[in-house]
Short mmCIF file of C-alpha atoms in Angstrom, two decimals:
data_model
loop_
_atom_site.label_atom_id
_atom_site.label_comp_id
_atom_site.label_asym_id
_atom_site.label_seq_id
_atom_site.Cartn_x
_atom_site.Cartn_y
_atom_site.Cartn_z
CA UNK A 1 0.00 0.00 0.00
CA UNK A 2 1.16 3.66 -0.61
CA UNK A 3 2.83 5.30 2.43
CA UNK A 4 2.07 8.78 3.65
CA UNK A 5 4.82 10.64 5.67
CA UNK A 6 2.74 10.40 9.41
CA UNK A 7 2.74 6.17 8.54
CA UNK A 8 6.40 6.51 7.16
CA UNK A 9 7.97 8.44 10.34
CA UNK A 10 5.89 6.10 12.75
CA UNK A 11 7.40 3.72 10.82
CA UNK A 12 10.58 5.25 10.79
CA UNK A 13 11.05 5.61 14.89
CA UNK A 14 9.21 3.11 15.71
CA UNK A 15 6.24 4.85 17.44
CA UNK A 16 4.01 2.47 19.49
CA UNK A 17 1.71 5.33 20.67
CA UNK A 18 1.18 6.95 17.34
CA UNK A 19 2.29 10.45 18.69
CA UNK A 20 3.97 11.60 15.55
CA UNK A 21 0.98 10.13 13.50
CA UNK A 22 -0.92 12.78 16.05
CA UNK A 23 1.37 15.33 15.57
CA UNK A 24 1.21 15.28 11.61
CA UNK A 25 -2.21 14.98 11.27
CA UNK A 26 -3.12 17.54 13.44
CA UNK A 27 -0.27 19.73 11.54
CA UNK A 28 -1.42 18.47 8.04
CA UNK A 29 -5.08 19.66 8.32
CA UNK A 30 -4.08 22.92 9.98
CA UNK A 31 -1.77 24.21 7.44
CA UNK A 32 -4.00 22.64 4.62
CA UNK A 33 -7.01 24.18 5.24
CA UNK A 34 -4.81 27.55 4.72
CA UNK A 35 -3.42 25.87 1.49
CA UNK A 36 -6.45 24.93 0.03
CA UNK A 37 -8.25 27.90 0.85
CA UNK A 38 -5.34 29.53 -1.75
CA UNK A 39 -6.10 27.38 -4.46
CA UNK A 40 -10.21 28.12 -4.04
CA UNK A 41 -9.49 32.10 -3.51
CA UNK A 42 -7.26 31.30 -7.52
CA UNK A 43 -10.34 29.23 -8.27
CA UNK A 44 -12.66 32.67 -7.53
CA UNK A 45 -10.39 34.84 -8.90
CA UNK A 46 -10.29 33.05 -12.47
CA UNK A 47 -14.25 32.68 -11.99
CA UNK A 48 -14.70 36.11 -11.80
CA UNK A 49 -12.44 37.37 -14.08
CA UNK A 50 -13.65 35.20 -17.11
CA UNK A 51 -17.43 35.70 -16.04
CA UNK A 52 -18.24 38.93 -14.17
CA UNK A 53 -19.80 37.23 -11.61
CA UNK A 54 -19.13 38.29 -8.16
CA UNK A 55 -16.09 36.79 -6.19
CA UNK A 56 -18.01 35.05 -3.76
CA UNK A 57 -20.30 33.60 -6.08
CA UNK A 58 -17.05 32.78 -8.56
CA UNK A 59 -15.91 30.95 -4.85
CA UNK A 60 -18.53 28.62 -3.88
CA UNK A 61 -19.01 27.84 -8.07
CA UNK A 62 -14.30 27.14 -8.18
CA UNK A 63 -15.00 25.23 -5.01
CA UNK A 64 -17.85 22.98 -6.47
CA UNK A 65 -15.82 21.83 -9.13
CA UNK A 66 -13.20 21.57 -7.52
CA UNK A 67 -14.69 19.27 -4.82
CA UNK A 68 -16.77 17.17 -7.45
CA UNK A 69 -13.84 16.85 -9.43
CA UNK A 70 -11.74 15.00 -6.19
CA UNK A 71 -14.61 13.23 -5.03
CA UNK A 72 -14.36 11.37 -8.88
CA UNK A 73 -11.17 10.04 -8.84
CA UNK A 74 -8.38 8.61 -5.90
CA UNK A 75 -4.91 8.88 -5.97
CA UNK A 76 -3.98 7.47 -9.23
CA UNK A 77 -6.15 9.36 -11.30
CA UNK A 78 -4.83 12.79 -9.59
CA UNK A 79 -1.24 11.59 -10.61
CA UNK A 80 -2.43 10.66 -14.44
CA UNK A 81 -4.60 14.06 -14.80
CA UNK A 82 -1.73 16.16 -13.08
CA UNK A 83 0.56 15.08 -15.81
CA UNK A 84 -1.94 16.61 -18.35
CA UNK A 85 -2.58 19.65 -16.67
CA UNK A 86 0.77 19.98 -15.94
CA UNK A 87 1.92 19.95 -19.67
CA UNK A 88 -1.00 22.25 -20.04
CA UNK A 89 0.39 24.66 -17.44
CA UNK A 90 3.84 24.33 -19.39
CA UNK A 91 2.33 25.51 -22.80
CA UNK A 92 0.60 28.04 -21.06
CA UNK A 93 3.40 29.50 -19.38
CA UNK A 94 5.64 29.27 -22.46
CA UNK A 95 3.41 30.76 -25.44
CA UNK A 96 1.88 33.39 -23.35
CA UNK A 97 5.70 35.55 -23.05
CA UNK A 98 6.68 34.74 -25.81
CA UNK A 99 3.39 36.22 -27.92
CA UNK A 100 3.71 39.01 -26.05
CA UNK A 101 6.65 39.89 -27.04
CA UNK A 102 5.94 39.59 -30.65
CA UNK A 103 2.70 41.59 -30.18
CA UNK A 104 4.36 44.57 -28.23
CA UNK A 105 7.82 44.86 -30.03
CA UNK A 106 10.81 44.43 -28.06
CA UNK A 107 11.80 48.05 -28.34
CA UNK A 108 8.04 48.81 -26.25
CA UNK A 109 8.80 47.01 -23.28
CA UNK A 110 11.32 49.36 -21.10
CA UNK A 111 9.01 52.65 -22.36
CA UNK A 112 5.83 51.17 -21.30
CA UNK A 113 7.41 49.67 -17.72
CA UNK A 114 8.84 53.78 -17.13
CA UNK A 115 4.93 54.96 -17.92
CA UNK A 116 3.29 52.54 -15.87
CA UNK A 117 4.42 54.70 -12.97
CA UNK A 118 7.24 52.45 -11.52
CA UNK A 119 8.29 53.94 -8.25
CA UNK A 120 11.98 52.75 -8.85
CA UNK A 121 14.10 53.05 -12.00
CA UNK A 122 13.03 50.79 -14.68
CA UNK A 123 16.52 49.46 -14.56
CA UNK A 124 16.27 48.88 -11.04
CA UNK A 125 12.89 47.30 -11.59
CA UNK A 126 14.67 44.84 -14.20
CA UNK A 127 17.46 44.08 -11.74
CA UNK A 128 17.08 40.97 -9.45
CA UNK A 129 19.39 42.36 -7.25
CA UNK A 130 17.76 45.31 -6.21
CA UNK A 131 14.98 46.19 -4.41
CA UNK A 132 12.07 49.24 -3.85
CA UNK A 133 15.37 50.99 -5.38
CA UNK A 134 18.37 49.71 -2.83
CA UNK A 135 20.43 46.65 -3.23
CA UNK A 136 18.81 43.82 -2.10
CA UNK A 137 18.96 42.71 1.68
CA UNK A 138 20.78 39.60 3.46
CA UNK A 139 17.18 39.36 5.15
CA UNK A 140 15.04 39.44 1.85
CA UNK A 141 17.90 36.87 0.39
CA UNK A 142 17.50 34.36 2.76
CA UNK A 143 13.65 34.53 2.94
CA UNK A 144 13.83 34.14 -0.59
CA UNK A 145 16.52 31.00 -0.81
CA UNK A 146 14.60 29.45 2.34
CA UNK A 147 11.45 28.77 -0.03
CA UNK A 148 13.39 26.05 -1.32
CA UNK A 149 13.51 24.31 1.94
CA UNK A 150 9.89 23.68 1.97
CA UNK A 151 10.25 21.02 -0.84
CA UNK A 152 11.80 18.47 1.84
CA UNK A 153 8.47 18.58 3.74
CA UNK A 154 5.57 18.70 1.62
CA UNK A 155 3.09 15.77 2.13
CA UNK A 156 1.81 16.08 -1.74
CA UNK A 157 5.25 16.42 -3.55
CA UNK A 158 6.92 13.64 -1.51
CA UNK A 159 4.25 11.54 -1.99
CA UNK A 160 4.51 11.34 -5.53
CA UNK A 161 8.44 10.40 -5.02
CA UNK A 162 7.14 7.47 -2.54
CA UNK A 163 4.59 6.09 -5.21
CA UNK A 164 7.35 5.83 -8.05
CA UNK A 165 7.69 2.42 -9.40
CA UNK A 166 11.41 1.88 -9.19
CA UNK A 167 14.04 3.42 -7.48
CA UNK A 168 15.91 3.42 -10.79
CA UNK A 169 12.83 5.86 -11.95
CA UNK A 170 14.05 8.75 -8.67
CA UNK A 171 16.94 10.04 -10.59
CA UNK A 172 14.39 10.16 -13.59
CA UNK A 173 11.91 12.11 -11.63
CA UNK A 174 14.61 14.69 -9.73
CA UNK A 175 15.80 15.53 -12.96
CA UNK A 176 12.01 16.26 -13.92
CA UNK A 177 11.13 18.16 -10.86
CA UNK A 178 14.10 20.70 -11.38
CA UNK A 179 13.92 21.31 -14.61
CA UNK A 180 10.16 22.11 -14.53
CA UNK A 181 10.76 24.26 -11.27
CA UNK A 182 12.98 26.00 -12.95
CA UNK A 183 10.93 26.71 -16.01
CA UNK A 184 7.79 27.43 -14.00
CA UNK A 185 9.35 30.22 -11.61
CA UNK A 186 11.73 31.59 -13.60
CA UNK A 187 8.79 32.02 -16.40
CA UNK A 188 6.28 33.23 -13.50
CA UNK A 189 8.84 36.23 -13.13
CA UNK A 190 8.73 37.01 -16.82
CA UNK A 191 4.85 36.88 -17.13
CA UNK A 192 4.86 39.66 -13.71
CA UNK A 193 7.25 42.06 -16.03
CA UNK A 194 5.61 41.86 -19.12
CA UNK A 195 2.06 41.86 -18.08
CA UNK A 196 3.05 45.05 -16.47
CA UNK A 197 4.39 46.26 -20.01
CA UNK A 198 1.79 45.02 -22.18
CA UNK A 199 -1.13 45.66 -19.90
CA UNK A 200 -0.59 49.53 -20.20
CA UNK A 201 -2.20 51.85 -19.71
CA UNK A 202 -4.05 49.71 -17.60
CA UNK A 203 -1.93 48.97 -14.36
CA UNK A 204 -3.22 46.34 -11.38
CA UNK A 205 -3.56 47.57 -8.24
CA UNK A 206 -2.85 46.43 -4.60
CA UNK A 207 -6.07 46.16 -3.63
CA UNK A 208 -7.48 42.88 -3.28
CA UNK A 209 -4.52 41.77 -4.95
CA UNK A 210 -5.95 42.71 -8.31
CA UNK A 211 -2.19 42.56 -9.88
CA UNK A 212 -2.55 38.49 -9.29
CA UNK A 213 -5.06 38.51 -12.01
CA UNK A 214 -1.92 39.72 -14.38
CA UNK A 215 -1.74 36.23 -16.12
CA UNK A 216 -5.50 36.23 -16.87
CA UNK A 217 -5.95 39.56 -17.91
CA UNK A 218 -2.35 39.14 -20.31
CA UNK A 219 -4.46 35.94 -22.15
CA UNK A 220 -7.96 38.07 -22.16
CA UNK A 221 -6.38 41.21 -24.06
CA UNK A 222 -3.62 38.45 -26.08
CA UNK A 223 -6.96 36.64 -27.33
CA UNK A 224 -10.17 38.31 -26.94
CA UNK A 225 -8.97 41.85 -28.13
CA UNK A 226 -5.95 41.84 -30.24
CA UNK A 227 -6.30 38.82 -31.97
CA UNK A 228 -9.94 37.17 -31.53
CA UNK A 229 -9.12 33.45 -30.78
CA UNK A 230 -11.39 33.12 -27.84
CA UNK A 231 -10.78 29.12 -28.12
CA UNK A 232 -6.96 29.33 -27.76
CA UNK A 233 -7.64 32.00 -24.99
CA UNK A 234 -10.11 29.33 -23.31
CA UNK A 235 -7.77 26.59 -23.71
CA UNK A 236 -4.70 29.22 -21.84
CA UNK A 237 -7.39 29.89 -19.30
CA UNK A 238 -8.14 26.40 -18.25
CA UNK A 239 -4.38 25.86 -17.79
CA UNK A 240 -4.90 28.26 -15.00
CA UNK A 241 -7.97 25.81 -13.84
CA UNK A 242 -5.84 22.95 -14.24
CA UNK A 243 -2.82 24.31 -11.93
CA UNK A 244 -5.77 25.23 -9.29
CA UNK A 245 -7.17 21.82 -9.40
CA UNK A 246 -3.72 19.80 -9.42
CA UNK A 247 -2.90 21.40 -6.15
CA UNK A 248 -6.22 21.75 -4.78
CA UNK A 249 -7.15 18.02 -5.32
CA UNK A 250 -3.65 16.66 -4.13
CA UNK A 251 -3.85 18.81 -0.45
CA UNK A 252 -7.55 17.26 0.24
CA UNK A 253 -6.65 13.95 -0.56
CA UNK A 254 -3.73 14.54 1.80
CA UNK A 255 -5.34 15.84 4.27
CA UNK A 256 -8.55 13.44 4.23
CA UNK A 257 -6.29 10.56 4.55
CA UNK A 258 -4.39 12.18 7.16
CA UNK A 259 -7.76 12.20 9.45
CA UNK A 260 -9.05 8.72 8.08
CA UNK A 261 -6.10 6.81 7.78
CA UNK A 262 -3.99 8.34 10.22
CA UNK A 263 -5.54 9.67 13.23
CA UNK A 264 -9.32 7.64 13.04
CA UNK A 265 -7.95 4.19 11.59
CA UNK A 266 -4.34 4.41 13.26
CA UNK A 267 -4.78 5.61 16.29
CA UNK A 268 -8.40 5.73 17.77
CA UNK A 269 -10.67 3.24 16.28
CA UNK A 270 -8.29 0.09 15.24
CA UNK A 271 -11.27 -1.50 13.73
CA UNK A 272 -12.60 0.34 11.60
CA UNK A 273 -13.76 -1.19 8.20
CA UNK A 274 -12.91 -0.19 4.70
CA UNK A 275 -16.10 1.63 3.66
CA UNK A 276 -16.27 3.74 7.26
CA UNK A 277 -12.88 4.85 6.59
CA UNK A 278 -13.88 6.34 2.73
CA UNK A 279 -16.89 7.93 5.10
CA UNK A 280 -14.49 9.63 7.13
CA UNK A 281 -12.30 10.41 4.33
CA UNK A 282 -15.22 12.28 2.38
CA UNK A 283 -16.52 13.79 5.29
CA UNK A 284 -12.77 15.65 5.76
CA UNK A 285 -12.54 16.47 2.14
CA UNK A 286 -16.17 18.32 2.89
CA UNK A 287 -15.23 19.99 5.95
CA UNK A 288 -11.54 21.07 4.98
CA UNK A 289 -13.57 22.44 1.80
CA UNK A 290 -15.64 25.07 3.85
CA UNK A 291 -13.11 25.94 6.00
CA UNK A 292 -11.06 26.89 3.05
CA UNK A 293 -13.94 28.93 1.54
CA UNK A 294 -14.36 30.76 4.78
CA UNK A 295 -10.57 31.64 5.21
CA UNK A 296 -10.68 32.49 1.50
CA UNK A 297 -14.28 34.48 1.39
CA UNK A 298 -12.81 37.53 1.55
CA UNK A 299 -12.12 38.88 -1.90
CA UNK A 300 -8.51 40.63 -0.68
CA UNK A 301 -6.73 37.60 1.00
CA UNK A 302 -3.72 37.30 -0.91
CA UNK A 303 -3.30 33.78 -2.81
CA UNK A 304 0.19 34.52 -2.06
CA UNK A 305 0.60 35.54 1.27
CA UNK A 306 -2.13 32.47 1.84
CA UNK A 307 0.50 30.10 -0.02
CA UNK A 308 3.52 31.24 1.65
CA UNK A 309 1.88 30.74 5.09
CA UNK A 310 0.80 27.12 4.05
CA UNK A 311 4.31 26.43 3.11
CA UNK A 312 6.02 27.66 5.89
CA UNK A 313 4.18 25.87 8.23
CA UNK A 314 4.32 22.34 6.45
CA UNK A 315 8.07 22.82 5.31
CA UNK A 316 9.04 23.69 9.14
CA UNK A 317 7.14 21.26 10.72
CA UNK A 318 8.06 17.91 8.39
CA UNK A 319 11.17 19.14 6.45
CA UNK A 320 14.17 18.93 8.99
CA UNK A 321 13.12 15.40 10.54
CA UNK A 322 12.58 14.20 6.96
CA UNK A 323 16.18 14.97 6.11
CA UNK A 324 17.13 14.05 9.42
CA UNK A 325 15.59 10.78 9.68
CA UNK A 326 17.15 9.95 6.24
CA UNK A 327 20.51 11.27 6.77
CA UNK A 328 21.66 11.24 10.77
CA UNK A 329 21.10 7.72 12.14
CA UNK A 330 21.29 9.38 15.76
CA UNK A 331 17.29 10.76 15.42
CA UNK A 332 15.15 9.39 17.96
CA UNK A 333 11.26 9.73 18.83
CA UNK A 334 11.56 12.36 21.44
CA UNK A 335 13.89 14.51 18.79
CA UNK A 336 11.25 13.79 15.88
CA UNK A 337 8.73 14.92 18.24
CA UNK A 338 10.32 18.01 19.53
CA UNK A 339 11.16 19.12 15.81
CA UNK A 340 7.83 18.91 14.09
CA UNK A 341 6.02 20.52 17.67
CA UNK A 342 8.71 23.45 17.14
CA UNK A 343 8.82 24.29 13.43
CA UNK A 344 4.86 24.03 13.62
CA UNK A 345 4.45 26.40 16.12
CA UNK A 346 7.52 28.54 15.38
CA UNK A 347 5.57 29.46 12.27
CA UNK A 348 2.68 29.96 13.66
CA UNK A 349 3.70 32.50 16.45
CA UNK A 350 5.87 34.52 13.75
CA UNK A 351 3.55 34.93 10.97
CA UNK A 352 -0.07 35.00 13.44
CA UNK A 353 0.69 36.39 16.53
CA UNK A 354 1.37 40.31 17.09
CA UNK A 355 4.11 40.15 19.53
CA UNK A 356 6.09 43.79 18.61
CA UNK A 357 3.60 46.80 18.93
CA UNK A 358 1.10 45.28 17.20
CA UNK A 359 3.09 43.43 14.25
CA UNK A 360 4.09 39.71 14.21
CA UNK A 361 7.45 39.21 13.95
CA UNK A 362 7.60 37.99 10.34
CA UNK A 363 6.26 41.37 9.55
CA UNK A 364 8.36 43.47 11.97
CA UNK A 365 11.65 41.60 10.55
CA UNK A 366 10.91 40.89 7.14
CA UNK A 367 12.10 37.26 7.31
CA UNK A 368 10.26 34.63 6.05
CA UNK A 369 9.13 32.42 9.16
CA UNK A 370 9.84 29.11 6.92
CA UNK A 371 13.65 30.08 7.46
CA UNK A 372 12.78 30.08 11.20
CA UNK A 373 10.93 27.74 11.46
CA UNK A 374 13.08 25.11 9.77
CA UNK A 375 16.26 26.15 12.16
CA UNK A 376 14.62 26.15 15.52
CA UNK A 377 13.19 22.83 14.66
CA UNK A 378 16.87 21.19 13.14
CA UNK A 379 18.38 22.57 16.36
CA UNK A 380 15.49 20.76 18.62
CA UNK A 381 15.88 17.59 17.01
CA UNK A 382 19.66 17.55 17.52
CA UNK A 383 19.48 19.01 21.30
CA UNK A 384 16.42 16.73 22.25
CA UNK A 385 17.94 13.21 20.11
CA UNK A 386 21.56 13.87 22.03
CA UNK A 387 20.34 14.23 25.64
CA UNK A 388 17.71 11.48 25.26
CA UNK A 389 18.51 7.42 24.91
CA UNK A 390 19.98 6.69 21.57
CA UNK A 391 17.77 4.52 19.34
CA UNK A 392 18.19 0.49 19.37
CA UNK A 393 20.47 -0.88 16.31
CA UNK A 394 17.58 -2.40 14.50
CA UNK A 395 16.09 1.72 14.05
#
């Protein structure tokens, strides 16, 4: 059967009382619900973009689909649809710049950025290394470079590593992984510059994050006003759809069989039978749903700032005993435990609770709490591991 990382660290440490199963579930469906209620705010956003309708109409209508759509099919057909929507996504994120360009004329782009009303240089603005007009901070550096920690503890990406066929397949599949990273960020970057460019004289604003809409509004004036292919458009537009239900449908799965599985069949009601645990299991998918919707209701949350809370949280709490328990044969339970108790709550104290007149700390320091997070709870499971009994030979 396919392992999830709570079953894989019991597993791993050899947990008789199922605390770490606790521990992740509990962690899982917390930082989830936050996740998920990104991908339905996208889901609205696109919704009411394309249609007019109002957001919270645009919502509950994303969130439908969305939910119908996971209720269809398990595991396996969320890794064979992924793989379409993900080569979807990549032709999507490819054509779209590249048109642009062609439409606009090279020699429009750096005019058009300087009349947008930049508030730094457009050479500045072009310049990775600077920032609001200054060189770029240490602080802003590493809260940028500690995204890339997150990867070593998130339930839905390491899950697809676990169900590979062959280990032969893994260096396959890394290879994979970076180089469509790569393309996706890097080309996310592009898409914010040029939208900006080939948007004007129409500029997003802040509020209610309008400038996330950038992509959709680039494909709406690419194909419904300068050239009229509405279908190509359409087809652009549900690679947007398709990135919003890849990662939607993968975080309630998660997360359903994080309360079924994990904490319901694992740990409180041993005998549970096959069909009560699917009950359970739907029953999560439904409630993590409108918990989502009601984080996301309100039409200026961020899917950002919603996304880089999520990721924090999940990347601090299972990424350093995931590395650890691969790569440091002196991990125990008590260390394991102690890590993913820190990083969750380190994260959650630095980006929820106002601690310096009135701001949290992640706000008042400007560092992302996933570089935090991820320290204090490496450093826990090495203090905790050392002063407590070293595990038997077998572990």
């Amino acid at each position: 059967s396919l392992m999830t990382i709570p079953e894989y660290l019991s597993n791993r440490f050899r947990d008789k009382h199922n605390i770490l199963i606790t521990i992740s579930a509990i962690v899982i469906v917390i930082f989830f619900v936050v996740y998920s209620a990104s991908a339905f705010a996208s889901g609205g956003k696109l919704f009411a973009s394309i249609t007019k309708m109002d957001y919270h109409q645009a919502l509950i209508v994303g969130a439908v689909v969305i939910l119908i759509y996971t209720f269809l099919g398990g595991f396996l057909a969320v890794c064979t649809t992924d793989f379409v929507q993900g080569m979807m996504m990549l032709v999507g994120v490819l054509a779209v710049p590249i048109l642009v360009v062609i439409v606009l004329g090279t020699g429009n782009i750096v005019p058009n950025l300087v009349n947008s009303g930049l508030n730094v240089d457009a050479k500045d603005y072009l310049n990775i290394f600077m920032q609001d007009g200054k060189p770029i901070s240490g602080i802003s550096i590493a809260s940028q470079l500690a995204w890339g920690l997150g990867y070593c503890g998130m339930p839905h990406i390491l899950v697809r590593f676990m169900a590979v066929r062959d280990e032969k397949e893994l260096a396959k599949s890394k290879k994979v992984a970076i180089v469509w990273v790569l393309i996706s960020l890097v080309l996310a970057c592009v898409i914010g510059v040029l939208g900006r460019a080939y948007l004007y004289p129409m500029v997003l604003s802040n509020e209610g994050a309008q400038y996330e809409n950038v992509y959709i509004e680039m494909i709406k004036k690419l194909f419904m006003t300068d050239y009229t292919l509405p279908f190509i458009g359409g087809l652009l537009l549900c690679g947007i759809l398709a990135a919003i239900m890849s990662t939607a449908d993968s975080q309630l799965l998660v997360s359903s069989s994080a309360v079924a599985n994990d904490l319901f069949k694992g740990v409180f009601f041993k005998k549970l039978k096959d069909k009560q645990v699917l009950f359970i299991a739907r029953a999560t998918v439904f409630v993590v749903a409108i918990i989502a919707i009601v984080i996301a209701w309100n039409p200026n949350s961020s899917i950002m700032n919603l996304v880089s809370d999520a990721w924090a949280g999940l990347g601090s709490a299972f990424g350093p005993i995931v590395v650890m328990s691969l790569f440091w044969r002196r991990t125990n339970l008590p260390g394991a435990i102690a890590g993913m108790v820190t990083g969750g709550l380190t994260v959650i104290i630095w980006d929820y609770i106002p601690l310096v007149g009135g701001q949290t700390l992640g706000t008042y320091t400007g560092l992302y709490s996933l570089a935090v997070g991820f320290l204090f709870s490496l450093v826990m499971i090495v203090i905790v591991s050392l002063v407590t009994k070293a595990p038997s030979k077998e572990i």
